[in-house]
Coordinates of C-alpha atoms in Angstrom, one line a residue:
Chain A
M58 CA -39.0 -20.2 13.9
L59 CA -37.7 -17.0 15.6
D60 CA -34.8 -19.0 17.1
D61 CA -33.5 -19.8 13.7
L62 CA -34.0 -16.3 12.2
L63 CA -30.3 -15.3 11.9
A64 CA -27.5 -14.8 14.4
P65 CA -26.9 -11.1 15.3
K66 CA -23.5 -11.2 13.4
Y67 CA -25.3 -12.0 10.2
I68 CA -28.1 -9.4 10.8
G69 CA -25.2 -7.0 11.2
W70 CA -23.8 -8.0 7.8
L71 CA -27.2 -7.4 6.2
I72 CA -27.5 -4.0 7.8
D73 CA -24.0 -3.0 6.6
G74 CA -25.0 -4.1 3.1
F75 CA -28.3 -2.2 3.3
L76 CA -26.5 1.1 4.3
V77 CA -24.2 0.7 1.3
T78 CA -27.2 0.1 -0.9
L79 CA -28.9 3.3 0.5
A80 CA -25.8 5.4 0.2
L81 CA -25.0 4.2 -3.3
S82 CA -28.5 4.6 -4.7
A83 CA -28.9 8.0 -3.0
L84 CA -25.6 9.4 -4.3
A85 CA -26.1 7.9 -7.8
S86 CA -29.7 9.3 -8.0
A87 CA -28.6 12.8 -7.0
A88 CA -25.7 12.8 -9.4
A89 CA -27.9 11.3 -12.2
T90 CA -30.6 13.9 -11.7
V91 CA -28.1 16.8 -12.3
L92 CA -26.5 15.0 -15.2
G93 CA -30.0 14.0 -16.6
L94 CA -31.2 17.6 -16.5
M95 CA -28.1 18.7 -18.4
L96 CA -28.6 15.9 -20.9
C97 CA -32.2 16.8 -21.4
L98 CA -31.3 20.4 -22.1
A99 CA -28.6 19.3 -24.5
R100 CA -31.1 17.0 -26.3
L101 CA -33.6 19.8 -26.7
A102 CA -31.0 22.3 -27.7
P103 CA -31.7 23.9 -31.2
T104 CA -28.1 23.1 -32.3
R105 CA -27.2 19.6 -33.5
W106 CA -23.7 20.1 -31.9
L107 CA -25.4 19.6 -28.6
A108 CA -28.4 17.5 -29.6
W109 CA -26.6 14.7 -31.4
P110 CA -23.9 13.9 -28.8
A111 CA -26.7 13.9 -26.2
L112 CA -28.7 11.5 -28.4
A113 CA -25.6 9.2 -28.8
W114 CA -25.1 9.2 -25.0
L115 CA -28.7 8.3 -24.4
S116 CA -28.7 5.4 -26.9
V117 CA -25.4 4.0 -25.6
F118 CA -26.5 4.0 -21.9
R119 CA -30.2 3.1 -22.5
N120 CA -29.6 0.3 -24.9
T121 CA -26.9 -1.8 -23.2
P122 CA -27.5 -3.9 -20.0
L123 CA -26.4 -2.3 -16.8
L124 CA -24.4 -5.4 -15.9
V125 CA -22.3 -5.1 -19.0
Q126 CA -21.7 -1.4 -18.2
L127 CA -20.6 -2.3 -14.7
F128 CA -18.2 -4.9 -16.0
F129 CA -16.9 -2.3 -18.4
W130 CA -16.2 0.3 -15.8
Y131 CA -14.7 -2.2 -13.3
F132 CA -12.8 -4.7 -15.4
G133 CA -12.6 -3.1 -18.8
L134 CA -11.6 0.4 -18.0
A135 CA -9.3 -0.7 -15.2
A136 CA -7.3 -2.8 -17.8
L137 CA -6.7 0.4 -19.8
M138 CA -5.6 2.5 -16.9
P139 CA -1.9 3.1 -16.1
Q140 CA -0.8 0.8 -13.3
G141 CA 0.0 3.7 -11.0
L142 CA -3.4 5.3 -11.2
L143 CA -5.2 2.1 -10.5
E144 CA -3.0 1.4 -7.5
W145 CA -3.8 4.8 -6.2
L146 CA -7.5 4.3 -6.7
N147 CA -7.4 1.0 -4.9
T148 CA -5.4 2.0 -1.9
P149 CA -7.2 3.8 0.9
H150 CA -6.5 7.6 1.2
Y151 CA -7.5 9.8 4.0
W152 CA -8.1 13.5 4.0
H153 CA -8.6 15.4 7.2
L154 CA -11.3 18.1 6.7
V155 CA -12.1 20.6 9.4
F156 CA -14.6 18.4 11.2
F157 CA -14.3 14.9 9.9
D158 CA -12.1 12.6 8.0
V159 CA -12.8 11.6 4.4
S160 CA -11.5 8.4 3.1
W161 CA -11.3 7.3 -0.5
P162 CA -13.5 4.2 -1.1
P163 CA -12.2 1.1 -2.9
F164 CA -12.5 0.9 -6.7
E165 CA -15.7 -1.2 -6.5
Y166 CA -17.5 1.7 -5.0
V167 CA -16.1 4.2 -7.6
A168 CA -17.0 1.9 -10.5
G169 CA -20.4 1.0 -9.1
F170 CA -21.2 4.7 -8.5
V171 CA -20.1 5.8 -12.0
G172 CA -21.9 2.9 -13.7
L173 CA -25.1 3.4 -11.9
T174 CA -25.1 7.2 -12.2
L175 CA -24.4 7.2 -16.0
F176 CA -27.0 4.5 -16.6
T177 CA -29.7 6.2 -14.5
S178 CA -28.9 9.7 -15.9
A179 CA -29.9 8.5 -19.4
F180 CA -33.3 7.4 -18.2
I181 CA -33.9 10.5 -16.1
A182 CA -33.0 12.7 -19.0
E183 CA -35.7 11.1 -21.1
E184 CA -38.2 11.5 -18.2
F185 CA -37.4 15.2 -18.1
R186 CA -37.8 15.5 -21.8
A187 CA -41.1 13.7 -21.7
G188 CA -42.2 16.3 -19.1
V189 CA -41.2 19.2 -21.3
R190 CA -42.8 17.6 -24.3
G191 CA -46.0 17.0 -22.3
V192 CA -46.6 20.7 -21.9
P193 CA -49.0 21.6 -24.8
T194 CA -47.4 23.9 -27.4
T195 CA -50.5 26.1 -27.1
Q196 CA -49.2 27.1 -23.6
T197 CA -46.0 28.4 -25.1
A198 CA -47.9 30.2 -27.8
A199 CA -50.2 31.8 -25.3
A200 CA -47.3 32.9 -23.2
R201 CA -45.7 34.4 -26.2
A202 CA -48.9 36.2 -27.1
L203 CA -49.0 37.7 -23.6
G204 CA -45.6 39.1 -24.3
L205 CA -43.4 36.9 -22.1
R206 CA -39.7 36.6 -23.1
P207 CA -38.4 33.1 -23.9
L208 CA -36.6 32.8 -20.5
Q209 CA -39.8 33.9 -18.7
I210 CA -41.8 31.3 -20.7
W211 CA -39.4 28.6 -19.4
R212 CA -39.3 29.9 -15.9
H213 CA -43.1 30.5 -15.3
V214 CA -44.9 28.3 -17.9
V215 CA -43.0 25.3 -19.1
I216 CA -40.8 24.2 -16.2
P217 CA -43.5 24.1 -13.5
Q218 CA -45.8 22.1 -15.6
A219 CA -43.0 19.9 -17.0
F220 CA -41.8 19.1 -13.5
R221 CA -45.3 18.1 -12.4
I222 CA -45.5 15.7 -15.3
A223 CA -42.0 14.4 -14.7
L224 CA -42.1 13.9 -11.0
P225 CA -43.9 10.5 -10.7
P226 CA -41.7 8.8 -13.4
L227 CA -38.6 10.5 -11.8
L228 CA -39.4 8.8 -8.5
G229 CA -39.9 5.6 -10.4
Q230 CA -36.3 6.0 -11.7
Y231 CA -35.1 6.5 -8.2
M232 CA -36.8 3.2 -7.2
N233 CA -35.1 1.6 -10.2
A234 CA -31.8 2.9 -9.0
V235 CA -32.3 1.2 -5.7
K236 CA -33.1 -2.1 -7.3
N237 CA -30.4 -1.8 -10.0
S238 CA -27.8 -1.2 -7.4
S239 CA -28.0 -4.9 -6.6
L240 CA -26.2 -5.6 -9.9
T241 CA -23.0 -4.1 -8.4
M242 CA -22.6 -7.3 -6.4
A243 CA -21.1 -8.7 -9.6
I244 CA -18.2 -6.4 -9.3
G245 CA -17.7 -7.3 -5.7
L246 CA -19.4 -4.3 -4.1
A247 CA -20.6 -5.3 -0.7
E248 CA -24.2 -4.0 -0.9
L249 CA -27.4 -5.7 0.3
S250 CA -27.6 -8.4 -2.3
Y251 CA -23.9 -9.3 -1.9
A252 CA -24.4 -9.4 1.9
S253 CA -27.5 -11.6 1.7
R254 CA -25.7 -14.0 -0.7
Q255 CA -22.7 -14.1 1.8
V256 CA -25.0 -14.8 4.8
E257 CA -26.7 -17.6 2.8
T258 CA -23.3 -19.2 2.0
E259 CA -22.2 -19.2 5.7
T260 CA -25.5 -20.1 7.4
F261 CA -27.4 -22.0 4.7
K262 CA -30.5 -20.1 5.9
T263 CA -31.5 -19.3 2.4
F264 CA -35.1 -18.2 3.1
Q265 CA -34.1 -15.9 6.0
A266 CA -31.1 -14.3 4.1
F267 CA -32.9 -13.5 0.9
G268 CA -36.2 -12.8 2.7
I269 CA -34.8 -10.1 4.9
A270 CA -33.0 -8.5 1.8
T271 CA -36.3 -8.6 -0.1
L272 CA -38.2 -6.8 2.8
L273 CA -35.5 -4.1 3.0
Y274 CA -35.8 -3.5 -0.8
I275 CA -39.5 -3.3 -0.6
G276 CA -39.4 -1.0 2.4
T277 CA -37.0 1.4 0.7
V278 CA -39.1 1.6 -2.5
A279 CA -42.2 2.1 -0.4
L280 CA -40.5 5.0 1.4
I281 CA -39.7 6.7 -1.8
E282 CA -43.3 6.3 -2.9
L283 CA -44.6 7.8 0.3
A284 CA -42.1 10.6 0.1
G285 CA -43.3 11.4 -3.4
Q286 CA -46.9 11.5 -2.3
W287 CA -46.0 13.7 0.7
V288 CA -44.1 16.2 -1.5
Q289 CA -47.0 16.4 -3.9
R290 CA -49.6 16.9 -1.1
R291 CA -47.5 19.6 0.6
N292 CA -46.9 21.4 -2.7
P293 CA -50.1 21.8 -4.7
T294 CA -48.3 23.4 -7.6
L295 CA -46.6 20.0 -8.1
G296 CA -50.2 18.7 -8.2
A297 CA -51.2 15.1 -8.0
A298 CA -51.1 14.7 -11.7
R299 CA -51.6 10.9 -11.7
Chain B
M25 CA -4.4 -48.0 32.3
I26 CA -8.1 -48.6 31.7
K27 CA -7.8 -46.7 28.4
K28 CA -5.0 -49.0 27.4
I29 CA -7.0 -52.1 28.1
H30 CA -9.9 -50.6 26.1
L31 CA -7.6 -50.0 23.2
A32 CA -6.2 -53.5 23.4
A33 CA -9.7 -54.9 23.5
M34 CA -10.7 -52.8 20.5
V35 CA -7.6 -53.9 18.5
A36 CA -8.3 -57.5 19.4
L37 CA -12.0 -57.1 18.3
A38 CA -11.0 -55.4 15.1
A39 CA -8.5 -58.2 14.4
L40 CA -11.2 -60.7 15.1
A41 CA -13.6 -58.9 12.8
G42 CA -10.9 -59.0 10.1
V43 CA -10.4 -62.7 10.6
A44 CA -14.1 -63.4 10.7
Q45 CA -14.6 -61.8 7.3
A46 CA -13.0 -63.1 4.2
D47 CA -9.8 -61.2 3.9
R48 CA -9.6 -59.1 0.9
L49 CA -5.8 -58.9 0.8
D50 CA -5.6 -62.7 0.4
D51 CA -8.4 -62.6 -2.2
I52 CA -6.4 -60.1 -4.3
K53 CA -3.3 -62.2 -4.1
N54 CA -5.2 -65.4 -5.0
S55 CA -7.0 -63.9 -7.9
G56 CA -3.9 -62.2 -9.2
V57 CA -5.9 -59.0 -10.1
L58 CA -6.1 -55.7 -8.2
R59 CA -9.2 -53.8 -9.2
V60 CA -8.8 -50.0 -8.7
A61 CA -11.5 -47.3 -9.3
A62 CA -9.9 -44.2 -10.8
F63 CA -11.3 -41.0 -12.4
D64 CA -11.3 -40.9 -16.2
S65 CA -11.9 -37.2 -16.6
N66 CA -10.2 -35.3 -13.8
P67 CA -6.7 -34.4 -15.0
P68 CA -4.1 -34.7 -13.7
F69 CA -5.4 -37.2 -11.1
G70 CA -7.1 -39.6 -13.5
F71 CA -8.0 -39.0 -17.1
V72 CA -7.9 -40.7 -20.5
D73 CA -4.6 -39.8 -22.2
A74 CA -5.3 -38.4 -25.7
Q75 CA -2.4 -40.4 -27.2
T76 CA -2.4 -43.8 -25.5
K77 CA -6.2 -43.9 -25.0
Q78 CA -5.4 -45.3 -21.6
I79 CA -6.5 -44.0 -18.2
S80 CA -3.5 -42.3 -16.6
G81 CA -2.7 -39.7 -14.0
L82 CA -1.3 -39.2 -10.5
D83 CA -3.8 -41.6 -8.9
V84 CA -3.2 -44.2 -11.6
D85 CA 0.6 -44.1 -11.0
Y86 CA -0.1 -45.0 -7.4
A87 CA -2.4 -47.8 -8.5
K88 CA 0.4 -49.2 -10.8
E89 CA 2.9 -49.1 -8.0
L90 CA 0.5 -50.9 -5.6
A91 CA -0.2 -53.6 -8.1
A92 CA 3.6 -54.0 -8.7
K93 CA 4.2 -54.4 -5.0
L94 CA 1.4 -57.0 -4.7
G95 CA 2.8 -58.7 -7.8
V96 CA -0.6 -58.8 -9.4
K97 CA -2.2 -57.5 -12.6
L98 CA -3.9 -54.0 -12.4
E99 CA -7.5 -53.6 -13.6
L100 CA -8.7 -50.0 -13.7
V101 CA -12.4 -49.3 -13.3
P102 CA -13.4 -45.8 -14.4
T103 CA -15.6 -43.9 -11.9
N104 CA -17.2 -40.6 -11.2
P105 CA -17.2 -38.9 -7.7
A106 CA -20.7 -40.3 -6.8
N107 CA -19.8 -43.9 -7.5
R108 CA -16.7 -44.2 -5.4
I109 CA -18.4 -45.5 -2.2
P110 CA -21.0 -47.7 -4.0
L111 CA -18.2 -49.4 -6.0
L112 CA -16.4 -50.3 -2.8
A113 CA -19.5 -51.3 -0.9
S114 CA -20.7 -53.6 -3.7
N115 CA -17.3 -55.3 -3.9
K116 CA -16.8 -54.1 -7.5
V117 CA -13.3 -52.7 -6.7
D118 CA -10.7 -53.4 -4.1
V119 CA -9.3 -49.8 -3.8
V120 CA -10.5 -46.4 -4.8
L121 CA -7.7 -44.0 -6.0
A122 CA -9.7 -41.1 -7.3
N123 CA -8.8 -37.8 -5.5
F124 CA -10.8 -39.2 -2.6
T125 CA -11.0 -36.5 0.2
I126 CA -10.9 -38.0 3.7
T127 CA -14.0 -36.9 5.7
D128 CA -15.5 -38.2 8.9
E129 CA -18.8 -38.8 7.1
R130 CA -17.2 -41.0 4.5
A131 CA -15.0 -42.8 7.0
K132 CA -18.2 -44.3 8.4
Q133 CA -18.7 -46.2 5.2
V134 CA -15.2 -47.0 4.0
N135 CA -11.7 -47.4 5.4
F136 CA -9.2 -44.7 4.4
S137 CA -5.4 -45.2 4.1
I138 CA -3.1 -42.5 5.4
P139 CA -3.2 -39.4 3.1
Y140 CA -0.9 -39.5 0.0
F141 CA -1.9 -36.1 -1.3
A142 CA -3.2 -32.8 0.0
S143 CA -5.3 -30.4 -1.9
G144 CA -4.9 -27.1 0.0
Q145 CA -6.4 -23.7 -0.3
Q146 CA -3.7 -21.6 -1.8
F147 CA -3.2 -18.2 -3.4
I148 CA -2.0 -16.6 -6.6
A149 CA -0.4 -13.2 -6.3
K150 CA 1.9 -11.0 -8.4
K151 CA 5.5 -12.1 -8.0
G152 CA 7.1 -11.0 -4.7
V153 CA 3.8 -9.6 -3.2
L154 CA 2.9 -12.5 -0.9
K155 CA 5.5 -14.4 1.0
S156 CA 3.8 -15.7 4.2
P157 CA 0.3 -16.3 5.5
E158 CA 0.8 -13.5 8.1
Q159 CA 0.6 -10.9 5.3
L160 CA -2.9 -12.1 4.4
G161 CA -4.6 -9.9 7.0
E162 CA -3.5 -6.7 5.3
L163 CA -4.4 -7.6 1.8
R164 CA -7.4 -7.3 -0.4
I165 CA -8.1 -10.8 -1.6
G166 CA -10.5 -12.0 -4.3
V167 CA -12.6 -15.1 -3.7
D168 CA -15.2 -17.1 -5.6
K169 CA -18.7 -16.4 -4.3
G170 CA -20.3 -19.2 -2.3
T171 CA -17.2 -21.3 -1.9
T172 CA -15.8 -22.8 1.3
N173 CA -12.6 -20.9 0.4
E174 CA -14.3 -17.7 1.3
I175 CA -15.5 -19.0 4.7
V176 CA -12.2 -20.5 5.6
L177 CA -10.2 -17.4 4.7
R178 CA -12.6 -15.1 6.7
E179 CA -12.3 -17.4 9.8
K180 CA -8.5 -17.6 9.7
H181 CA -7.7 -14.1 8.6
P182 CA -10.6 -11.9 9.8
S183 CA -8.8 -8.7 9.1
A184 CA -8.3 -9.4 5.4
T185 CA -10.5 -7.5 3.0
L186 CA -12.5 -10.1 0.9
V187 CA -14.0 -9.2 -2.5
A188 CA -16.2 -12.0 -3.9
Y189 CA -16.5 -12.5 -7.6
D190 CA -18.8 -14.7 -9.6
D191 CA -16.1 -17.2 -10.7
T192 CA -12.3 -17.7 -10.7
P193 CA -11.7 -16.1 -14.1
F194 CA -13.4 -12.9 -12.9
A195 CA -11.3 -13.0 -9.7
F196 CA -8.2 -13.4 -11.8
T197 CA -9.1 -10.4 -14.0
A198 CA -9.4 -8.4 -10.8
L199 CA -6.0 -9.6 -9.7
R200 CA -4.5 -8.6 -13.1
N201 CA -6.1 -5.2 -12.9
G202 CA -4.8 -4.7 -9.4
N203 CA -8.2 -4.5 -7.8
V204 CA -7.1 -7.3 -5.4
Q205 CA -3.6 -8.3 -4.5
A206 CA -4.2 -12.0 -4.3
I207 CA -6.9 -14.6 -5.1
T208 CA -7.6 -17.9 -3.4
Q209 CA -8.7 -21.3 -4.6
D210 CA -7.6 -25.0 -4.2
G211 CA -4.0 -25.3 -5.3
P212 CA -4.5 -27.8 -8.2
K213 CA -7.3 -25.5 -9.6
L214 CA -5.0 -22.5 -9.4
V215 CA -2.2 -24.1 -11.3
G216 CA -4.7 -25.2 -14.0
L217 CA -5.8 -21.5 -14.2
L218 CA -2.3 -20.2 -14.3
A219 CA -1.3 -22.6 -17.1
N220 CA -3.6 -20.8 -19.5
V221 CA -2.5 -17.2 -18.6
P222 CA -0.5 -15.5 -21.3
D223 CA 1.8 -13.6 -18.9
K224 CA 2.1 -16.3 -16.3
E225 CA 5.7 -15.4 -15.5
N226 CA 4.4 -12.3 -13.6
Y227 CA 2.4 -14.5 -11.1
E228 CA 3.3 -17.1 -8.5
I229 CA 1.6 -19.5 -6.2
P230 CA 3.4 -19.0 -2.8
P231 CA 4.3 -22.4 -1.3
F232 CA 1.9 -22.4 1.7
S233 CA -1.7 -23.3 2.2
I234 CA -4.2 -22.2 4.8
S235 CA -6.2 -25.4 4.9
D236 CA -5.8 -28.9 3.6
D237 CA -8.1 -31.5 2.1
L238 CA -6.3 -34.7 2.7
I239 CA -6.6 -37.3 -0.1
G240 CA -6.4 -41.0 0.8
A241 CA -7.0 -44.4 -0.8
G242 CA -10.5 -45.6 -0.2
L243 CA -10.7 -49.3 1.0
P244 CA -13.5 -51.6 1.9
K245 CA -14.9 -51.1 5.4
D246 CA -13.1 -53.1 8.1
E247 CA -10.5 -54.6 5.8
V248 CA -7.8 -54.0 8.4
R249 CA -5.0 -56.0 6.9
L250 CA -5.5 -54.4 3.4
T251 CA -5.6 -51.0 4.9
E252 CA -2.4 -51.6 6.9
Y253 CA -0.8 -53.0 3.7
V254 CA -1.7 -49.9 1.7
N255 CA -0.4 -47.6 4.5
D256 CA 2.9 -49.4 4.6
F257 CA 3.1 -49.2 0.8
L258 CA 2.5 -45.5 0.9
R259 CA 5.2 -44.9 3.6
E260 CA 7.7 -47.0 1.6
L261 CA 6.9 -45.0 -1.6
E262 CA 7.7 -41.8 0.3
A263 CA 10.9 -43.2 1.8
S264 CA 12.2 -44.5 -1.5
G265 CA 11.5 -41.1 -3.2
K266 CA 9.0 -42.7 -5.7
A267 CA 6.2 -40.6 -4.3
Q268 CA 8.2 -37.4 -5.2
T269 CA 8.9 -38.8 -8.7
I270 CA 5.2 -39.5 -9.2
Y271 CA 4.3 -36.0 -7.9
D272 CA 6.9 -34.3 -10.2
R273 CA 5.5 -36.2 -13.2
W274 CA 2.2 -34.3 -12.8
F275 CA 3.0 -31.1 -10.8
G276 CA 6.8 -30.8 -11.2
P277 CA 8.6 -27.7 -12.4
E278 CA 8.8 -29.1 -16.0
T279 CA 5.1 -29.7 -16.3
K280 CA 2.4 -27.3 -17.5
T281 CA 1.0 -27.1 -14.0
P282 CA 3.9 -26.6 -11.6
L283 CA 2.9 -26.6 -8.0
T284 CA 5.4 -26.8 -5.1
R285 CA 5.0 -30.0 -3.1
I286 CA 4.0 -28.9 0.4
Y287 CA 2.5 -32.1 1.7
R288 CA 4.5 -35.3 2.1
I289 CA 3.1 -38.8 3.0
G290 CA 3.3 -39.1 6.8
D291 CA 2.7 -35.4 7.5
K292 CA -0.4 -34.7 9.3

């Protein structure tokens, strides 16, 4: 059984794919968190000039399948771009920074990152909003009665409690980002699912190829879960509000 | 020397075996009918012509020429890929001319003629981009997921960057967009794809292939005389230029699916 696990070359392919999955979902989650926070603030803004565009953004990205969005960014948008720009995006570029070289990734990576970030940001924004909405209005009223200014109310009363409510679903969205990153295989991005499919094609060891990929996904999601519990335990103000 | 004796013995044995069995070549001539299995839904190799309602195609043209050389009537038997070997084994047909790829596995059950067509793994690129196989290593190339094309290309040109797409139309869109510089598939499939592209004048299929599936006529197992007869027939067809004429009728520059002829009968 162990003999026919997988040749080292193919394990290497799976590891390469796994690293791409990790990098893609980490970068997309980080960018989506920043973007999601801004979207949430825009959505809650008293002026409709901010709230309505934010609402439109949320409905577009939450109500269409991620696969279609990825096709749009990779195939659709590329067809509209001027030829020169696309060629530039597709050819490798290198910049020498002080300590290390930076290289421009192929267009699959750019499209995959943009697609996954925008999709995830819409869900994260709503998790944040749910957190803010979850703080009872009596809290704000009480803070105002104590004479706190609006900014102080946000800083000391609303945000700490909102964050505590939003943290578990936020982590859930990070887990979704890891799983959703597998859809980028459809636009040729060589992440874990793509690599496992490729290994399967060459070796016909279907169970091993997809089995290892499954374990790696489960492991990653479990790590996020553990990290979340660890953060909550270390930081009681974030409380274990579960 | 010993090898030579071995060979002579084997030839003698094979000849004996041929004599021992009823000889199919004589049967065909006596009955006055050549029964050929051909595809009826695989253009341009064998398909039902919409106007004449007859089975026609590249393989069928070879069947007609063979019947003419034998001086007998041609009877076409429609087949699908799975029935080709059973039809031969059960003596329902004398020859299979149905885009029949020669493989070692199949050669255990049927005789094959020398190849008369090669379906090779080729490329589509924008005009002027791809001239020779040596360039492949530096290009980004789109492939179809899970195909042998992907495996063959990676083996032969490990330095090429492969991007795998779900199917050929997706790969072609990536080529149009410039995400990849070439895409690869079997030559006859690529011409079929290119035939339906609105701006096809911008693309070309460079005249080289990196692997060949050789197509031969399938014949009943151990029918040595018939096999030799078909081989001679194919060589004559190439020598007389008729093989080229038949090819041009289906893949020539005037057709909807032009594909440069790389393989000639007698090449290996």
